[in-house]
Short mmCIF file of N, CA and C in Angstrom, two decimals:
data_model
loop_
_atom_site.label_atom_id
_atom_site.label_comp_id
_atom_site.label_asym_id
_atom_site.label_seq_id
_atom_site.Cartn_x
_atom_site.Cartn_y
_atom_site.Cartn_z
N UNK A 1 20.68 -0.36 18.15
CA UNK A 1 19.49 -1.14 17.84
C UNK A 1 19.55 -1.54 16.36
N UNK A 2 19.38 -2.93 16.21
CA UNK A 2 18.84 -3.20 14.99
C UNK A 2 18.26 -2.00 13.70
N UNK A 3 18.76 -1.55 12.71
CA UNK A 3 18.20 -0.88 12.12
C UNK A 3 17.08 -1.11 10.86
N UNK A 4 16.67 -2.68 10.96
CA UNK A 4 15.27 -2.43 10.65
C UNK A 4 14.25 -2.74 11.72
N UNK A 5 14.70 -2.98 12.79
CA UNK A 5 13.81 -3.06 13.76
C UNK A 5 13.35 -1.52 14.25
N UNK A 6 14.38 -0.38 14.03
CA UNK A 6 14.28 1.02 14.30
C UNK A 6 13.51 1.65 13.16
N UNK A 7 13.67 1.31 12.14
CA UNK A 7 12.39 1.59 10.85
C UNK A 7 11.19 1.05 11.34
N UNK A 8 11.05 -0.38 11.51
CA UNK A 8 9.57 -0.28 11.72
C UNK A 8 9.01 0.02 13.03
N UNK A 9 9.61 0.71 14.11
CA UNK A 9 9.37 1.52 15.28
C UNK A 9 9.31 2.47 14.78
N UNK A 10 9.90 3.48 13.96
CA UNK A 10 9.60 4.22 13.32
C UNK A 10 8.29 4.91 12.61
N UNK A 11 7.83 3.50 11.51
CA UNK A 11 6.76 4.09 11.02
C UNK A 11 5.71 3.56 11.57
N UNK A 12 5.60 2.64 13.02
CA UNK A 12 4.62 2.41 13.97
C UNK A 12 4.11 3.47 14.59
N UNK A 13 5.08 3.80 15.22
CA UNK A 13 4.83 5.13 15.96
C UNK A 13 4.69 6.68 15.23
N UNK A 14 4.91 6.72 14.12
CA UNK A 14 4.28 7.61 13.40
C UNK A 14 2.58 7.62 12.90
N UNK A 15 2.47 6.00 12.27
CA UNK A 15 0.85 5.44 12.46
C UNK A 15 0.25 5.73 13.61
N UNK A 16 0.65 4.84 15.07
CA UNK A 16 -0.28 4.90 16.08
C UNK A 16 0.03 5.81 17.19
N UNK A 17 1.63 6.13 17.32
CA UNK A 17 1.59 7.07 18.22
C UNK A 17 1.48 8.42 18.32
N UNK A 18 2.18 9.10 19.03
CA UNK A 18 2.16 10.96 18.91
C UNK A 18 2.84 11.34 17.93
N UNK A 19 2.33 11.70 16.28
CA UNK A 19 2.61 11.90 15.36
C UNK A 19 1.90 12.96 14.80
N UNK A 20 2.59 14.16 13.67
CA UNK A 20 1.91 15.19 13.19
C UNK A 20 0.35 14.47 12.29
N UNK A 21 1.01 13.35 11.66
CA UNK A 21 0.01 12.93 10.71
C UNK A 21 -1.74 12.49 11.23
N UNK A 22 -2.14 13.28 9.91
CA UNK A 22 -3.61 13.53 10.33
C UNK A 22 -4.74 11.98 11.08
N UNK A 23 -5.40 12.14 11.78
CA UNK A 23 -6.00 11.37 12.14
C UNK A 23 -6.84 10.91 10.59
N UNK A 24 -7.78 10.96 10.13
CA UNK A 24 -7.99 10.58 8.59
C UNK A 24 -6.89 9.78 7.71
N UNK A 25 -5.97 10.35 7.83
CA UNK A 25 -4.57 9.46 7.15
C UNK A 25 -5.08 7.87 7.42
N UNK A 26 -4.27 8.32 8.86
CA UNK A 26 -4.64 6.51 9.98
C UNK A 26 -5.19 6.12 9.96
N UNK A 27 -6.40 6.31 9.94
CA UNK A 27 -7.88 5.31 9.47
C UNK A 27 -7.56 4.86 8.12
N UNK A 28 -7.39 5.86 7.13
CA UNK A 28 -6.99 5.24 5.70
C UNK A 28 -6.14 4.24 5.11
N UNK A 29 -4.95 4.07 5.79
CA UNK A 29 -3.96 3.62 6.06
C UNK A 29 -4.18 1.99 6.57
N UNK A 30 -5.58 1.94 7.77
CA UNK A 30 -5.40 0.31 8.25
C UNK A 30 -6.57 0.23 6.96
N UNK A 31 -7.65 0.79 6.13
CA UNK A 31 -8.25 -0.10 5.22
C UNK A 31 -7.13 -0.07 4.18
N UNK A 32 -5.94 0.98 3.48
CA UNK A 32 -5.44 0.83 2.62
C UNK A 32 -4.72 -1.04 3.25
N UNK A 33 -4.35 -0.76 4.03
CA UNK A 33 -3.83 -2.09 4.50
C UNK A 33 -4.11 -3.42 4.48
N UNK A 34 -5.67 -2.88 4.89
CA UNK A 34 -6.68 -4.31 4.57
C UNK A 34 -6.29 -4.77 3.17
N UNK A 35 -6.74 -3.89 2.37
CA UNK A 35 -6.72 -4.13 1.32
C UNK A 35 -5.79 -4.57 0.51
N UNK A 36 -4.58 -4.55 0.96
CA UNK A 36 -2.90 -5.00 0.42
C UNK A 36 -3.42 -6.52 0.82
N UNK A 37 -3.86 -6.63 2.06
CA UNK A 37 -3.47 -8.02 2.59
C UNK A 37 -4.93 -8.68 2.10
N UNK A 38 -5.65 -8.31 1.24
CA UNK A 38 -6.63 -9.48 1.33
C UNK A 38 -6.35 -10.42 0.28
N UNK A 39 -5.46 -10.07 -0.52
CA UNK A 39 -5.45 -11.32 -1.76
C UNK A 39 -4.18 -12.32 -1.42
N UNK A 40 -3.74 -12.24 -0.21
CA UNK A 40 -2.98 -13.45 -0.46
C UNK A 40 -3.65 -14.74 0.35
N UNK A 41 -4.61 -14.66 0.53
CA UNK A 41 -5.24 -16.10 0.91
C UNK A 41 -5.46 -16.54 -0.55
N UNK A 42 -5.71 -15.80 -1.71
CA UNK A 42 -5.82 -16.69 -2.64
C UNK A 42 -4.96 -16.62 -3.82
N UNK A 43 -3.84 -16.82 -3.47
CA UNK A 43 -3.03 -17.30 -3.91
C UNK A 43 -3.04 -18.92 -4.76
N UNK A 44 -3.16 -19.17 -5.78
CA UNK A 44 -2.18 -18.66 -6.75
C UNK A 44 -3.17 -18.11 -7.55
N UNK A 45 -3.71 -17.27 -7.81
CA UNK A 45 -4.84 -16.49 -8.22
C UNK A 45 -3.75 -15.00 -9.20
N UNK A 46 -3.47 -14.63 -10.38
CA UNK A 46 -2.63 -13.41 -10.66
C UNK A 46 -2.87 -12.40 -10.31
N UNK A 47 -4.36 -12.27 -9.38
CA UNK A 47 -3.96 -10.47 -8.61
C UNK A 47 -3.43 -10.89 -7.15
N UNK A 48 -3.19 -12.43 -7.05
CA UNK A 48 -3.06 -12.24 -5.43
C UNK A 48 -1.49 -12.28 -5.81
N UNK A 49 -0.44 -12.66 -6.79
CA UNK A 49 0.78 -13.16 -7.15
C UNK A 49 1.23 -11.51 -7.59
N UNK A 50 0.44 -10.47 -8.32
CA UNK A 50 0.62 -9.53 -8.38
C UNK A 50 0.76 -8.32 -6.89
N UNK A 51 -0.18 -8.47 -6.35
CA UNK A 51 -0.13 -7.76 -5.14
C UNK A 51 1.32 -8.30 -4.63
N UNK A 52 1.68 -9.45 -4.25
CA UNK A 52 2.92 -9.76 -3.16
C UNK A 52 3.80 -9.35 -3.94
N UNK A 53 3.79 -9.09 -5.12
CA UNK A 53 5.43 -9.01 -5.93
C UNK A 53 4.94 -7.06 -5.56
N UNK A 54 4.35 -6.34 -6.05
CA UNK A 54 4.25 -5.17 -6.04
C UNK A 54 4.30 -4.75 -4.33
N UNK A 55 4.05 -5.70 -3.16
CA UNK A 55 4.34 -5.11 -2.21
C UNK A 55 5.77 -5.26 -1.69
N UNK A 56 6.29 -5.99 -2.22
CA UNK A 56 7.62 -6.05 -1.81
C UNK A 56 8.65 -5.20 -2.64
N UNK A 57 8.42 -4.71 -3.83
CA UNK A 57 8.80 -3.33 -5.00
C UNK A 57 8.20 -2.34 -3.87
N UNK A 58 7.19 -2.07 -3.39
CA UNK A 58 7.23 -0.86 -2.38
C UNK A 58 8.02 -1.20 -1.14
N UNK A 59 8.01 -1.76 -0.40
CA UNK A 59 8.72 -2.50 0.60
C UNK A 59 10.32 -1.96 -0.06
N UNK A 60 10.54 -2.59 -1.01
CA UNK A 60 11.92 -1.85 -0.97
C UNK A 60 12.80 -0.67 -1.26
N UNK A 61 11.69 0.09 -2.04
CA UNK A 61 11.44 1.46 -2.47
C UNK A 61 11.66 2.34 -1.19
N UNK A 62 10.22 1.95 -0.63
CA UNK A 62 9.76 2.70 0.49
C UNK A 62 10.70 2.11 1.47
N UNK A 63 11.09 1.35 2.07
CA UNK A 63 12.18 0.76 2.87
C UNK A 63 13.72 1.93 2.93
N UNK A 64 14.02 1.99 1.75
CA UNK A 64 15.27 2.77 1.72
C UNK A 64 14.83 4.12 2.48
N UNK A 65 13.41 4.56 2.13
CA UNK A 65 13.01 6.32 2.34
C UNK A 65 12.86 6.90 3.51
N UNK A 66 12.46 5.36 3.99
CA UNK A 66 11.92 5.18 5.67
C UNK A 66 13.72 5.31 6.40
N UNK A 67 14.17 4.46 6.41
CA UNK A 67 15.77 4.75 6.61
C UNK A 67 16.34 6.15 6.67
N UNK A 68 16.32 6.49 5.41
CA UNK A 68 16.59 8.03 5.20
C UNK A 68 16.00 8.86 6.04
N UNK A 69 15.20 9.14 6.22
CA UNK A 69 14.17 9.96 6.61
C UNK A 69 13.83 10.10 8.08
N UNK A 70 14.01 8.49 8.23
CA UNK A 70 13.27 8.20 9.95
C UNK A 70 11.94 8.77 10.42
N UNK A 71 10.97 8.24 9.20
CA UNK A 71 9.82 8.77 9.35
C UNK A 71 9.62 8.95 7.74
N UNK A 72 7.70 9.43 7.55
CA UNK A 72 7.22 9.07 6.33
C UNK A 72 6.99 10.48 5.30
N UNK A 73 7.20 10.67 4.32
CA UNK A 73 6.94 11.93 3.66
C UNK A 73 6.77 11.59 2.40
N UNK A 74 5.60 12.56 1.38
CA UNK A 74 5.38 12.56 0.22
C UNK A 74 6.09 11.70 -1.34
N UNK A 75 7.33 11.53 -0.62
CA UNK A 75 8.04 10.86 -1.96
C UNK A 75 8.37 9.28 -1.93
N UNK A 76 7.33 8.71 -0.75
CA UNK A 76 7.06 7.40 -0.93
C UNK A 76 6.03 7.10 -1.87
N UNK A 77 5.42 8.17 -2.31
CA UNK A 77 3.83 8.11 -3.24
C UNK A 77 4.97 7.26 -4.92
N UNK A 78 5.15 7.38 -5.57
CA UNK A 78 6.19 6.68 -6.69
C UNK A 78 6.63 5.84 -6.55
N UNK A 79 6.81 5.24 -5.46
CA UNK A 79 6.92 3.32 -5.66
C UNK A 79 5.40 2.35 -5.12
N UNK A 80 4.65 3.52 -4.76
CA UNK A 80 2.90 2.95 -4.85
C UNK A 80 2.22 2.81 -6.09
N UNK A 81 2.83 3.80 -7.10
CA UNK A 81 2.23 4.24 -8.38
C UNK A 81 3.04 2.65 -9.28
N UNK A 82 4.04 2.60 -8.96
CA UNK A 82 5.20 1.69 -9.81
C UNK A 82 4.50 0.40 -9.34
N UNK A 83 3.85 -0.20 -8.39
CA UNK A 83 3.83 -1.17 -7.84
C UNK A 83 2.28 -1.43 -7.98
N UNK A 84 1.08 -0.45 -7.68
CA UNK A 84 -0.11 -0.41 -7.57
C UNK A 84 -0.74 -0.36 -9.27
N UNK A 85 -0.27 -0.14 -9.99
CA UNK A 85 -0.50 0.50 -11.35
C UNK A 85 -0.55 -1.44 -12.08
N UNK A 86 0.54 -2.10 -12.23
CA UNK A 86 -0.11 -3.28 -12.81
C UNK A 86 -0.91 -4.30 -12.01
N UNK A 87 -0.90 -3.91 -10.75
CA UNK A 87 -1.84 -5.14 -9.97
C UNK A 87 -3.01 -4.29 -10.27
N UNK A 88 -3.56 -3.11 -10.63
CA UNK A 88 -4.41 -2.63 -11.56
C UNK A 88 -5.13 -3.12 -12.23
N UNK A 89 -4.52 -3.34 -13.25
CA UNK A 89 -4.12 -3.93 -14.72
C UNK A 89 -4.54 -5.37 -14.97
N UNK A 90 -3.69 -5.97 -13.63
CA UNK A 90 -3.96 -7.73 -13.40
C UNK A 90 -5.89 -7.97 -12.73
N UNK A 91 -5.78 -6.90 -12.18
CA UNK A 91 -7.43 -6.80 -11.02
C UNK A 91 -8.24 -6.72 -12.18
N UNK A 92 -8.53 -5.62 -13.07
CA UNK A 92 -9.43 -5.11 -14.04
C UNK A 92 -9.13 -6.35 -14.90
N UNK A 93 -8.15 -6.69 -15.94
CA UNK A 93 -8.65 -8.16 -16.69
C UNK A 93 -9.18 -9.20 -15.73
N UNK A 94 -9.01 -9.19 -14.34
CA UNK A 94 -9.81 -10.39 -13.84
C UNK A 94 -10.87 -10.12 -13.99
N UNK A 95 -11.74 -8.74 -13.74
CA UNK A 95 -12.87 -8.18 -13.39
C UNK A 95 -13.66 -9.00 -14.63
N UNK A 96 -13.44 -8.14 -15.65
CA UNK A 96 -13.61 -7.94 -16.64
C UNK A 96 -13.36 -8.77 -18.01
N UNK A 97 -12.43 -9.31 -18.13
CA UNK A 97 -11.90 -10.68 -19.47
C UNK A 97 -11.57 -11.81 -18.73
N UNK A 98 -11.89 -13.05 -19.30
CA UNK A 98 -11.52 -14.25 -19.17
C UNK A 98 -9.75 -14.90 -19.64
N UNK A 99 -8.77 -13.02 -19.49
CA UNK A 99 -7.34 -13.32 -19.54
C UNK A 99 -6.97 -14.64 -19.21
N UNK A 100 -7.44 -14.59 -17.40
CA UNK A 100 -6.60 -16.10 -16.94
C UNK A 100 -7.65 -17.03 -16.81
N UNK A 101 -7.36 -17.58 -17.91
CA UNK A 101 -8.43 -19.21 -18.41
C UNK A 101 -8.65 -19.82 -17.35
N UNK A 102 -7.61 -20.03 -16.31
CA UNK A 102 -7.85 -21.03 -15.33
C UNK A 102 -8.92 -20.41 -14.14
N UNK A 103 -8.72 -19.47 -14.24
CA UNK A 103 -9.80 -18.61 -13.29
C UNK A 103 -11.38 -17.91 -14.11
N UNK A 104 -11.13 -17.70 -15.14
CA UNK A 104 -12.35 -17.16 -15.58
C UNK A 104 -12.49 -15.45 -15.21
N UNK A 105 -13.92 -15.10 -15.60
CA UNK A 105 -13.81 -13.64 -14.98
C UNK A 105 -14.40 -13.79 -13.64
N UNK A 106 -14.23 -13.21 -12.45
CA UNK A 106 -13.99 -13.07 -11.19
C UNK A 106 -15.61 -12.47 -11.25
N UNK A 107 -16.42 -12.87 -11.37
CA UNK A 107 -17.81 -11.63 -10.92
C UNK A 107 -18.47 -12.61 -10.15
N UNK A 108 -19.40 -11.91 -9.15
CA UNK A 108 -20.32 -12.37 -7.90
C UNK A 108 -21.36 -13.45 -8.63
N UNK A 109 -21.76 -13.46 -10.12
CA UNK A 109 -22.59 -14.49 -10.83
C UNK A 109 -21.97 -15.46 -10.93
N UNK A 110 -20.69 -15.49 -10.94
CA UNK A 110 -20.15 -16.90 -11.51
C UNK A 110 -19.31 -17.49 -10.41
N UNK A 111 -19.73 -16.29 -9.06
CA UNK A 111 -18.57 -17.48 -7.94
C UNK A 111 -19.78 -18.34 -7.65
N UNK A 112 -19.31 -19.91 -7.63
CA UNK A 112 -20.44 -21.29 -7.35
C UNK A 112 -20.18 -21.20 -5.40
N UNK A 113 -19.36 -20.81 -4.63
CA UNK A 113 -19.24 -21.31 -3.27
C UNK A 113 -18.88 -20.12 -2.42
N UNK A 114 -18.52 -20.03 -1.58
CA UNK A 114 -18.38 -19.30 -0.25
C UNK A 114 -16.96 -18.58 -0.24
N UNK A 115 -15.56 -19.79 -1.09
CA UNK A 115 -14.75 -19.23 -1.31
C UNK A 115 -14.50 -18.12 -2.25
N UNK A 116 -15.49 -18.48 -3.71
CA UNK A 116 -15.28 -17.55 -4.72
C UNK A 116 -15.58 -16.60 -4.36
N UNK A 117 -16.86 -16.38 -3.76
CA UNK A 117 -17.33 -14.88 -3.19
C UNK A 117 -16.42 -14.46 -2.58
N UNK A 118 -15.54 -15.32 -1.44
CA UNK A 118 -15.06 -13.95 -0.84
C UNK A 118 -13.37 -13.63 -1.90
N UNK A 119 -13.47 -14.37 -2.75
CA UNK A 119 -11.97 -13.85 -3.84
C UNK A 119 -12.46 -12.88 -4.63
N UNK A 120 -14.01 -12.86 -5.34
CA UNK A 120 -14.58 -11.87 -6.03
C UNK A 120 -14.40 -10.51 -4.95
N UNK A 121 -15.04 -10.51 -3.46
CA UNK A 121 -15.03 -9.24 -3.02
C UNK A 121 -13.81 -8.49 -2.40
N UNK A 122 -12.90 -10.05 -2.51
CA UNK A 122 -11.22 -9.54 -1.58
C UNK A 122 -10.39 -8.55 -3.29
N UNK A 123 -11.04 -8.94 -3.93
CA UNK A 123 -10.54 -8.32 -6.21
C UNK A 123 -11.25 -7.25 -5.66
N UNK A 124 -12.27 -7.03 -5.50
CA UNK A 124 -13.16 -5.80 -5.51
C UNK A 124 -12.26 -4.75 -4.63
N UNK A 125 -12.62 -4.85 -3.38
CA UNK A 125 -12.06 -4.51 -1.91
C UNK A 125 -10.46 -3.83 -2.70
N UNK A 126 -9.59 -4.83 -3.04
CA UNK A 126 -8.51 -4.47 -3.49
C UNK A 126 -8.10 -3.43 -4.71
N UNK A 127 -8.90 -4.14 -5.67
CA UNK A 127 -8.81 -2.64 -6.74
C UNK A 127 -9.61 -1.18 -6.32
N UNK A 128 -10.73 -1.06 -5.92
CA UNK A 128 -10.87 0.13 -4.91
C UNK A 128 -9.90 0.87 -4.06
N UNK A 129 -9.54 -0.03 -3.18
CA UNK A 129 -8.72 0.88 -2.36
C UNK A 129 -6.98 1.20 -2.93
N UNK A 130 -6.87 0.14 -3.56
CA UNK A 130 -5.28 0.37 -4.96
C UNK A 130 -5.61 1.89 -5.41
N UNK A 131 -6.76 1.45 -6.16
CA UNK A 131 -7.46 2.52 -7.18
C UNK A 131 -7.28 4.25 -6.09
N UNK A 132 -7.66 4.29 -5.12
CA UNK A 132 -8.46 5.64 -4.38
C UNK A 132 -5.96 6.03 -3.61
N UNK A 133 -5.86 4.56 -2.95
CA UNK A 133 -4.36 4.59 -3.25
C UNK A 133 -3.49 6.00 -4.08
N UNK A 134 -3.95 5.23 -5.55
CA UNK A 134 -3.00 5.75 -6.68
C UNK A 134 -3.42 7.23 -6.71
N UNK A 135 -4.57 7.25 -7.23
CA UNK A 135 -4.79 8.87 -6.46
C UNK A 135 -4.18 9.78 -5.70
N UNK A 136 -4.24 9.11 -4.13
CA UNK A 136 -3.61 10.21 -3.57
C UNK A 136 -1.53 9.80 -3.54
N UNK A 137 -1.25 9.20 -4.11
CA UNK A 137 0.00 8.80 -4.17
C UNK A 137 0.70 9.64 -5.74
N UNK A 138 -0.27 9.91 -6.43
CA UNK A 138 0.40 10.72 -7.85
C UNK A 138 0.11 12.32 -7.35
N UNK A 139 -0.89 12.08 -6.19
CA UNK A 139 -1.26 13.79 -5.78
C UNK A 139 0.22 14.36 -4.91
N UNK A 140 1.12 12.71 -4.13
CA UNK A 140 1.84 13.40 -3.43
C UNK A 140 3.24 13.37 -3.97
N UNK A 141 3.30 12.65 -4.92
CA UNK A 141 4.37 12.37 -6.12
C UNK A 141 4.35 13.69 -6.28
N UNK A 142 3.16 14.30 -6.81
CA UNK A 142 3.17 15.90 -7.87
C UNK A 142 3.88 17.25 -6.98
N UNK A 143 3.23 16.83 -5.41
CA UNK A 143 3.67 17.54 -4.74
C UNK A 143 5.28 18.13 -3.63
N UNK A 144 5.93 16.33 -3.58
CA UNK A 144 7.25 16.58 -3.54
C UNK A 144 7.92 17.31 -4.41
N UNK A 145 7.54 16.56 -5.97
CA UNK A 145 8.67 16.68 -6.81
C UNK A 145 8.25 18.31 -7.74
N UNK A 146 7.43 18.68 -7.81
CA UNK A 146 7.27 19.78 -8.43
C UNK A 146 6.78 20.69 -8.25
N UNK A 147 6.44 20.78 -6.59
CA UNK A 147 6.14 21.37 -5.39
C UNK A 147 6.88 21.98 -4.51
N UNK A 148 7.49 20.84 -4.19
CA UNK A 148 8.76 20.65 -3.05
C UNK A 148 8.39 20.65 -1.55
N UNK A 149 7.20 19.63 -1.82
CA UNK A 149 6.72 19.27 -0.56
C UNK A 149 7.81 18.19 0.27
N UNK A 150 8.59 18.91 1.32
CA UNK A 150 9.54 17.82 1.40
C UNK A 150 9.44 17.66 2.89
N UNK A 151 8.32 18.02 3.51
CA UNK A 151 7.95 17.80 5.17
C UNK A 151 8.35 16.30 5.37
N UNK A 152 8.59 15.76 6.24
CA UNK A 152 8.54 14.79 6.69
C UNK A 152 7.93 14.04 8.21
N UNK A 153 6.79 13.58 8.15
CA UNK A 153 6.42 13.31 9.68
C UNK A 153 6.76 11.91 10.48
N UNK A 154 7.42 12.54 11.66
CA UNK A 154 7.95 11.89 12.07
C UNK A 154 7.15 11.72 14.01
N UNK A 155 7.18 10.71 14.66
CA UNK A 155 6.97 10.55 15.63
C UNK A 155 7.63 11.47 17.13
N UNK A 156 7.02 11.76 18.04
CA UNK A 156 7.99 11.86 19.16
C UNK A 156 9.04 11.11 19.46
N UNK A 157 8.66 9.46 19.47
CA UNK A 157 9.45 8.49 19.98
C UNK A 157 10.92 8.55 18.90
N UNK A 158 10.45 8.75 17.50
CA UNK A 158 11.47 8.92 16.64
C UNK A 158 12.35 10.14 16.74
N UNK A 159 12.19 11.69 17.12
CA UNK A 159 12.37 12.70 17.46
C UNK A 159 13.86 12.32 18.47
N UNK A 160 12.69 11.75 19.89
CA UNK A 160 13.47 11.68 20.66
C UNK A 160 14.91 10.51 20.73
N UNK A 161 14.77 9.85 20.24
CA UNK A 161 15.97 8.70 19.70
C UNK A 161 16.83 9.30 18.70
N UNK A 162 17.06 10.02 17.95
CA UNK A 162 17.69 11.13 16.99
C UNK A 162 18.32 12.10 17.72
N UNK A 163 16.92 12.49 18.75
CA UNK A 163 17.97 13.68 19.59
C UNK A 163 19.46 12.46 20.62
N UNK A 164 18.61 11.73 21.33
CA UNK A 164 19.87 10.93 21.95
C UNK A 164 21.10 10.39 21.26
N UNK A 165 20.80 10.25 20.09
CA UNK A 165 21.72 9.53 19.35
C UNK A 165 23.12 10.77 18.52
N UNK A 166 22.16 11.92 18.91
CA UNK A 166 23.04 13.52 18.47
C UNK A 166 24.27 13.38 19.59
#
């Protein structure tokens, strides 16, 4: 089989199917998700140009680990931190300074239409859940590497394709 088609069967079926990982995770996981994906409708906007470049720095980070691993564990948290940390950076000067002239500051007073609002609350939405993100991603950074949390959870479906492939 294709072996990135077997990665992302992989960490599908670790998300939705018979997997150790906590039910709480998974819920977290489709808003962390939301939240990756809401700024590229507004594009060319610098947190929506920031998010796609930082998801594809995890994408390839996390890509290699997923491979390795065949399934998801603690030391994907360090290319969330590497990647989540200046779309940060780019979110908060929108919030907050009139950095990008062409946009202004991003607040609910100064969107005039239907679109701005929803770019003000897709900035909001996004630095929140980045923000709550980085958190638990330096908690699991701390815990591979100077811990030696090195579990890895993996699916049945993944289990059992490993065992056949033995």
């Amino acid at each position: 089989m294709n072996i990135f088609l077997q990665a992302v069967l992989d960490i599908l079926t670790v998300w939705a199917g018979k997997s150790p990982m906590k039910l709480w995770v998974r819920i977290w996981l489709v808003f962390l998700l939301c939240g990756v994906m809401i700024p590229f409708p507004f594009l060319p906007h610098p947190f929506a140009w920031t998010n796609l470049a930082a998801f594809h720095i995890i994408l390839i980070f996390n890509g290699r680990e997923v491979l390795r691993v065949r399934g998801v564990n603690k030391a994907m948290g360090w290319p969330h931190l590497v990647g989540w940390i200046p779309v940060l950076v780019v979110n908060i000067l929108s919030i907050f300074t009139d950095t990008f002239q062409d946009y202004g500051k991003l607040t609910w007073d100064r969107a005039e239409d239907g679109f701005e609002k929803a770019r003000v609350f897709g900035l909001w939405y996004n630095t929140v859940t980045l923000f709550i993100s980085c958190l638990f991603d330096a908690n699991d950074t701390y815990q591979y590497y100077m811990r030696g949390a090195k579990e890895v959870d993996q699916s049945e479906y993944t289990r059992s394709t490993i065992e056949k492939d033995q």
